[in-house]
mmCIF file of C-alpha atoms in Angstrom:
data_model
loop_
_atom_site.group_PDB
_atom_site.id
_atom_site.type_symbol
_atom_site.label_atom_id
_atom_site.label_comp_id
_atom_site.label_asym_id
_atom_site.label_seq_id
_atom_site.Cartn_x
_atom_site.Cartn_y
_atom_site.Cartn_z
ATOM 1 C CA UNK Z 1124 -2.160 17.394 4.103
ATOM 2 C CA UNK Z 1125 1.436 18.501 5.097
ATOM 3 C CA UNK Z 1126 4.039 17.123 2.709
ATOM 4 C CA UNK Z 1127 5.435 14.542 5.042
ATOM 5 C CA UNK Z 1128 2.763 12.386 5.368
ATOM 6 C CA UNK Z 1129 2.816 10.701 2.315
ATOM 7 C CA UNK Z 1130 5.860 8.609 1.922
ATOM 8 C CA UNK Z 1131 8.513 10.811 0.034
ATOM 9 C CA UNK Z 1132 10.424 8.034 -1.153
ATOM 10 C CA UNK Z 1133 7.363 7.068 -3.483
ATOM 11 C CA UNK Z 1134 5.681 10.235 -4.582
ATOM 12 C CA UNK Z 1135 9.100 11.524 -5.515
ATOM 13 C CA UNK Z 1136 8.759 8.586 -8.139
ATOM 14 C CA UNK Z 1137 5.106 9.747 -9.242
ATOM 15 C CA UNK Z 1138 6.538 11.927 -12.587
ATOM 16 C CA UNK Z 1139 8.421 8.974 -13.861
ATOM 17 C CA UNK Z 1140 5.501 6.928 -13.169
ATOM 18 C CA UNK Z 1141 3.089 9.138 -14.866
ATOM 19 C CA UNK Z 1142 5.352 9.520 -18.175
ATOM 20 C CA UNK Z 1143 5.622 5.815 -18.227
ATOM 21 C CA UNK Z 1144 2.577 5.059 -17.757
ATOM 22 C CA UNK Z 1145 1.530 7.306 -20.744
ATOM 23 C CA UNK Z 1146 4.280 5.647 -23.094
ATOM 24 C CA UNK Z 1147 3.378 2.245 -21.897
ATOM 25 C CA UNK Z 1148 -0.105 3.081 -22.983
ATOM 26 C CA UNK Z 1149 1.371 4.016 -26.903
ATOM 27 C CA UNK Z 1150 2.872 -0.020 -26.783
ATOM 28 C CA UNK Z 1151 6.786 1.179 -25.497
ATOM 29 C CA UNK Z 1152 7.067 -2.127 -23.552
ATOM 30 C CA UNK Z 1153 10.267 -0.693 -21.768
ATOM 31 C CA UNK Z 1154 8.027 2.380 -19.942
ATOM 32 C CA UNK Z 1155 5.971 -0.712 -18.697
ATOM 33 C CA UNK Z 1156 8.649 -2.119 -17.216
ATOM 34 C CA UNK Z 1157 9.763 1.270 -15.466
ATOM 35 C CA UNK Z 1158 6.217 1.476 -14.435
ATOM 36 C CA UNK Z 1159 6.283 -1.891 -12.742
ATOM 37 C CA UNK Z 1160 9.693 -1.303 -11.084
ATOM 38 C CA UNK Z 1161 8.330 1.796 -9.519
ATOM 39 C CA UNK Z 1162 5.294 0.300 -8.560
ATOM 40 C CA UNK Z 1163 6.364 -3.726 -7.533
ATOM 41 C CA UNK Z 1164 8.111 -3.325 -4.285
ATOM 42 C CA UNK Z 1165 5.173 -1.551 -2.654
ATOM 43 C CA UNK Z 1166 2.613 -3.784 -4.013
ATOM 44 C CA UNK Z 1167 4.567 -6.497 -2.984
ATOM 45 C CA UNK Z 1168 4.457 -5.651 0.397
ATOM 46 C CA UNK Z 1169 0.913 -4.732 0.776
ATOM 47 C CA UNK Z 1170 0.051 -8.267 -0.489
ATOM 48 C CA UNK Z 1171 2.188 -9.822 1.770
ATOM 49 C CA UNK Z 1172 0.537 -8.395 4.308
ATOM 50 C CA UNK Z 1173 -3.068 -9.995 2.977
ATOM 51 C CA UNK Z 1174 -1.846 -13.275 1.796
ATOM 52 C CA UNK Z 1175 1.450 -13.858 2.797
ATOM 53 C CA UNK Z 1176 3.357 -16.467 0.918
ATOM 54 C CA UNK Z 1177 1.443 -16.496 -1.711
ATOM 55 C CA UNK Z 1178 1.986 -12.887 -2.639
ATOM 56 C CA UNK Z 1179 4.273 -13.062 -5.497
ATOM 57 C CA UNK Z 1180 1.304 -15.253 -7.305
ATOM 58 C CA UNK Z 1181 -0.890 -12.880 -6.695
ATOM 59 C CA UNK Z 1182 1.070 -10.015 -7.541
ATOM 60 C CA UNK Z 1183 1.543 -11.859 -10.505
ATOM 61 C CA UNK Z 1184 -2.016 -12.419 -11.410
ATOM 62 C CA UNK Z 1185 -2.370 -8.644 -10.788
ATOM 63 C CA UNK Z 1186 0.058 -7.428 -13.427
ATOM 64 C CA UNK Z 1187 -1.501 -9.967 -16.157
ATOM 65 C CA UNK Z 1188 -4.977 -7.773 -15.296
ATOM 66 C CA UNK Z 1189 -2.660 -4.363 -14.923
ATOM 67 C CA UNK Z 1190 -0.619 -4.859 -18.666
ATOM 68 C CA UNK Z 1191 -4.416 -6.208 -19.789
ATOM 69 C CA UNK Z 1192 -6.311 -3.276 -18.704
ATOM 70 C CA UNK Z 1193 -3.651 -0.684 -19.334
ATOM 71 C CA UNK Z 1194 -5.657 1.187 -21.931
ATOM 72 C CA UNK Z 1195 -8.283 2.034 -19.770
ATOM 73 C CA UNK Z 1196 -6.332 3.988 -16.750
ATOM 74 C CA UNK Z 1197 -6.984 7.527 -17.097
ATOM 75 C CA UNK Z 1198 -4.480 9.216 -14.296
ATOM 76 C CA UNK Z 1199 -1.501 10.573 -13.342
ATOM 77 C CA UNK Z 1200 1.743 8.677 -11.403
ATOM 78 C CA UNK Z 1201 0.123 8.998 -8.501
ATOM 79 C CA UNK Z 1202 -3.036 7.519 -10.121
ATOM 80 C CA UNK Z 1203 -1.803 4.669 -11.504
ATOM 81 C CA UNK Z 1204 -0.488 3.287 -7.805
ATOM 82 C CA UNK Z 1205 -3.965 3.624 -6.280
ATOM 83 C CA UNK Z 1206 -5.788 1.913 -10.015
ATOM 84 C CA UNK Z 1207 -3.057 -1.016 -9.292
ATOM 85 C CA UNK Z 1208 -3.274 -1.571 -5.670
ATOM 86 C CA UNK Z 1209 -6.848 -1.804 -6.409
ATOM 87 C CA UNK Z 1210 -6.546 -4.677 -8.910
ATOM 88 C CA UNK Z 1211 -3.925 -6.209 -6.807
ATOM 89 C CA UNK Z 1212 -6.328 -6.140 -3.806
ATOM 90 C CA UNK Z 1213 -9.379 -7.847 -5.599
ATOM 91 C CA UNK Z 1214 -7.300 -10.354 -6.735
ATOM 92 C CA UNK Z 1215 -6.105 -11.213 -3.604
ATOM 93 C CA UNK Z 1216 -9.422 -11.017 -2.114
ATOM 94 C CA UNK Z 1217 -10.431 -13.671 -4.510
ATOM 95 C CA UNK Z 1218 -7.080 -15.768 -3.537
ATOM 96 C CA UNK Z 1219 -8.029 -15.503 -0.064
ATOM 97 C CA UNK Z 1220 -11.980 -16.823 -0.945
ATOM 98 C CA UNK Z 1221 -10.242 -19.874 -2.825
ATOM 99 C CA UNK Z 1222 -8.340 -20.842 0.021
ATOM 100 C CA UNK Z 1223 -10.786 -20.276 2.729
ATOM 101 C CA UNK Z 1224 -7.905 -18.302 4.940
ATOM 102 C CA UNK Z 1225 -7.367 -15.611 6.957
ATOM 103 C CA UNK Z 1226 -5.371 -12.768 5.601
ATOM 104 C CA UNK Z 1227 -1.570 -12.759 7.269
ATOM 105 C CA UNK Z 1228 1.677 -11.649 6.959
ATOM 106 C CA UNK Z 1229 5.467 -12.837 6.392
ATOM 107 C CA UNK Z 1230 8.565 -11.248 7.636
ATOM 108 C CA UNK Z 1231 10.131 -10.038 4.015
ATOM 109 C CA UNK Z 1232 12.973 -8.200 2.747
ATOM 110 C CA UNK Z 1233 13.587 -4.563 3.419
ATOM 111 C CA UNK Z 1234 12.140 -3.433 0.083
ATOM 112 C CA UNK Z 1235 8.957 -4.086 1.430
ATOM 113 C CA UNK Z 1236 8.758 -1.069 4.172
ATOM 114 C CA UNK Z 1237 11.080 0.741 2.551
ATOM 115 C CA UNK Z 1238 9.376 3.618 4.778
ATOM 116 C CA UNK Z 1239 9.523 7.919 4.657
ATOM 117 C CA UNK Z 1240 11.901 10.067 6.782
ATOM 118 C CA UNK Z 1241 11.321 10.668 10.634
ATOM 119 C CA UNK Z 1242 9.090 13.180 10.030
ATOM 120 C CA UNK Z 1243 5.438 11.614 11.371
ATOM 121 C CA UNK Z 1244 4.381 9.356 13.845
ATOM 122 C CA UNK Z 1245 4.206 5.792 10.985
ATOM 123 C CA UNK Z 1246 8.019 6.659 11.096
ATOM 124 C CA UNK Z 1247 8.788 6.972 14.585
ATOM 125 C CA UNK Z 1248 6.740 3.613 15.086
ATOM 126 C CA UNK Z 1249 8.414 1.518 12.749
ATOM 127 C CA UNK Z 1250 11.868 3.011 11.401
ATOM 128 C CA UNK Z 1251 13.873 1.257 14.880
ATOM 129 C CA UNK Z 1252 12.691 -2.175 14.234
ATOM 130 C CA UNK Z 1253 13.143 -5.297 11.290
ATOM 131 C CA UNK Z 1254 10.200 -5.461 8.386
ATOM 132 C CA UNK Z 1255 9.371 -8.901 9.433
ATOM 133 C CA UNK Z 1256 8.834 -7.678 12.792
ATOM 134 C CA UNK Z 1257 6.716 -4.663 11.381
ATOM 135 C CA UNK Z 1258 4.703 -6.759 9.479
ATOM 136 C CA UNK Z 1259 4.361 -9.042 12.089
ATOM 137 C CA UNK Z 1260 2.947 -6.693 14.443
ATOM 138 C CA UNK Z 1261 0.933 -5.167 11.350
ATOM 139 C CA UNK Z 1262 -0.860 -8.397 11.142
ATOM 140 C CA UNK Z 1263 -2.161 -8.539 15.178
ATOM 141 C CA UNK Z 1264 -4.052 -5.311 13.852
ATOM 142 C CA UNK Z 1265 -8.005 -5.211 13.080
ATOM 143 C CA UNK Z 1266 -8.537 -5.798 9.491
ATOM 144 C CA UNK Z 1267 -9.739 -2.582 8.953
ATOM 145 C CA UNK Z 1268 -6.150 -1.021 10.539
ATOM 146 C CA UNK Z 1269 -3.970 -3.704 8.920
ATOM 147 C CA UNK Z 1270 -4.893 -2.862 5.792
ATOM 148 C CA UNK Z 1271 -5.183 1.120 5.887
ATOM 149 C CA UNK Z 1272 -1.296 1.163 7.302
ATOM 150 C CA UNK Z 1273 -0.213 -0.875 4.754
ATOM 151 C CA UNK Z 1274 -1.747 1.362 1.546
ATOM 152 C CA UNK Z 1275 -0.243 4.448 3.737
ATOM 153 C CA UNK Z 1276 2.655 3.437 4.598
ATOM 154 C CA UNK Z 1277 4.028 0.146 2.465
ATOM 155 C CA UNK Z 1278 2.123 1.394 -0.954
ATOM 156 C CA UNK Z 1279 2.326 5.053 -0.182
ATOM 157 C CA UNK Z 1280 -0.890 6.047 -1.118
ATOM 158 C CA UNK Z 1281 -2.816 9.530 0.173
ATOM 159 C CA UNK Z 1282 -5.756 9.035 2.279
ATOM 160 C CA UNK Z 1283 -8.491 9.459 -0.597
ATOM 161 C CA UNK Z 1284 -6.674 6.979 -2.420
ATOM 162 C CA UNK Z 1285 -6.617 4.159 -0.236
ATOM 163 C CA UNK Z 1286 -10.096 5.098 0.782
ATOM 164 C CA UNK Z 1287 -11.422 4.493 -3.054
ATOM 165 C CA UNK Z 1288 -9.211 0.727 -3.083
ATOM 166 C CA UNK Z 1289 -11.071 0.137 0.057
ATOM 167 C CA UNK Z 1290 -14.258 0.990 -1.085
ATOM 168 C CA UNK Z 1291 -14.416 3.350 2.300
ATOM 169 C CA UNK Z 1292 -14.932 6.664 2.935
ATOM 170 C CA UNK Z 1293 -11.488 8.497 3.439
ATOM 171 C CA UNK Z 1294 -12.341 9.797 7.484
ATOM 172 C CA UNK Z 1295 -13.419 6.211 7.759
ATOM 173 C CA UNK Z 1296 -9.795 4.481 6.715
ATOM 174 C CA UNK Z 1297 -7.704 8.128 8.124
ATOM 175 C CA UNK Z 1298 -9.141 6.741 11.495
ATOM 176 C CA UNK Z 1299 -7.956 3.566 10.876
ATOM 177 C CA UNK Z 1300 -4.517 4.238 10.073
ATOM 178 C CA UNK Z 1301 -4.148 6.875 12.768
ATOM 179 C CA UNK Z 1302 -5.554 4.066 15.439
ATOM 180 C CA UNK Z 1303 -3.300 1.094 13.576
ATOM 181 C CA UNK Z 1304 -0.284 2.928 13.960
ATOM 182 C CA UNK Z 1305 -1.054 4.314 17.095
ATOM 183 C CA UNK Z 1306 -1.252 1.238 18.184
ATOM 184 C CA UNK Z 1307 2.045 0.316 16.662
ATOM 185 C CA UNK Z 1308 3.287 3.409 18.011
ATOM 186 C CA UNK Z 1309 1.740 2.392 21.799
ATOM 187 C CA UNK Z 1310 3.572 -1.126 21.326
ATOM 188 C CA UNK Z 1311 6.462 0.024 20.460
ATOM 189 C CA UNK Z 1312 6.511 2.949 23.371
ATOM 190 C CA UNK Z 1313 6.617 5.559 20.590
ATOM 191 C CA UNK Z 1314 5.949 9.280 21.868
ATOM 192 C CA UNK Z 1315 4.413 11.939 20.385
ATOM 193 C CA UNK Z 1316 1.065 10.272 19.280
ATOM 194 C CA UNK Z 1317 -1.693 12.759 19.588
ATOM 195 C CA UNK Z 1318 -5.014 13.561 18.980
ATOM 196 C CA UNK Z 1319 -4.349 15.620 16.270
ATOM 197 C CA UNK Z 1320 -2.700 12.334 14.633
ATOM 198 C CA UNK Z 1321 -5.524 11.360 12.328
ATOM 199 C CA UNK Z 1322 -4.562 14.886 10.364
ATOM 200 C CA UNK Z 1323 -1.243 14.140 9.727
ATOM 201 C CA UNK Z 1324 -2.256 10.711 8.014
ATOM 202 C CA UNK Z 1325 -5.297 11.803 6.232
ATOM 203 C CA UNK Z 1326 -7.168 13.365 3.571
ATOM 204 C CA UNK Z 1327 -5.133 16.028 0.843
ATOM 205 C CA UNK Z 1328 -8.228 18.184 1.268
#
């Protein structure tokens, strides 16, 4: 996978993340909050884009299970966003089962798609218009697509990551971010998406 398709922004945080992770582990309370600041904005946003308002109480709920389990992650920086987004989805998968509604999205603040440099076609899509109006037209997406932009993109995970929090396999959610955000892409009159699209968003090997 070339080195812009993963969010820059984030993996250039992944060594900091890693160390405090690992100090975190040995009870230094102050790594774990590094660990959440680093981690927080992105997982914000990809719950927002499952349960909406209630995303903060979810994220919330998520930590508690994160700071809980903490001795058990074995991983690096990188790691450790994939472990938590996985947590984070389940619980809000459990939210969304205790509320009986269907996963949407809020505009939010600009933290939330806080997105990479105009390298790739998730860029090119979204990097003219407001987050609330990304998100927005995240949420008219299939499930399936809603979901694999916003670990990609919002979270900033590789494609075999988001694959194991979805459960999928990672061809199965590369073609559903490439076809989300060509679809963003299409709506938004974007050039430059091609067939050869589903590489640049994919697997590292």
């Amino acid at each position: 996978m070339g080195q812009g398709a993963e969010p820059r922004r984030v993996r250039a945080y992944d060594g900091e993340l890693g160390a405090a992770v690992e100090r975190a582990q040995g009870g230094d309370e102050a790594a774990f909050a590094v660990a959440y600041r680093i981690v927080q904005p992105g997982l914000l946003g990809y719950l927002r884009g499952i349960v909406g308002d209630d995303a903060e109480d979810v994220a919330s709920d998520a930590w508690l299970e994160i700071a809980r389990d903490l001795g058990r992650f074995r991983g690096d920086g990188a790691g450790f966003r994939g472990w938590s987004a996985t947590i984070a989805r389940h619980r809000a998968l459990d939210h969304l089962r205790r509320q009986r509604v269907r996963p949407r999205a809020t505009a939010t603040e600009q933290d939330v798609l806080d997105l990479p440099g105009p390298s790739s076609t998730h860029d090119q899509a979204l990097e003219s218009i407001s987050t609330g109006f990304a998100l927005d037209l995240v949420r008219g997406l299939p499930r399936d697509q809603a979901e694999a932009v916003l670990l990609r993109v919002v979270v900033g995970l590789d494609g075999p990551s988001a694959a194991r929090v979805l459960g999928k396999r990672p061809g199965a959610v590369r073609t559903a971010a490439y076809r989300g955000l060509k679809h963003l892409a299409d709506q938004l009159g974007v050039a430059g998406v091609t067939d050869d699209g589903p590489r640049t968003l994919g697997e590292s090997k």
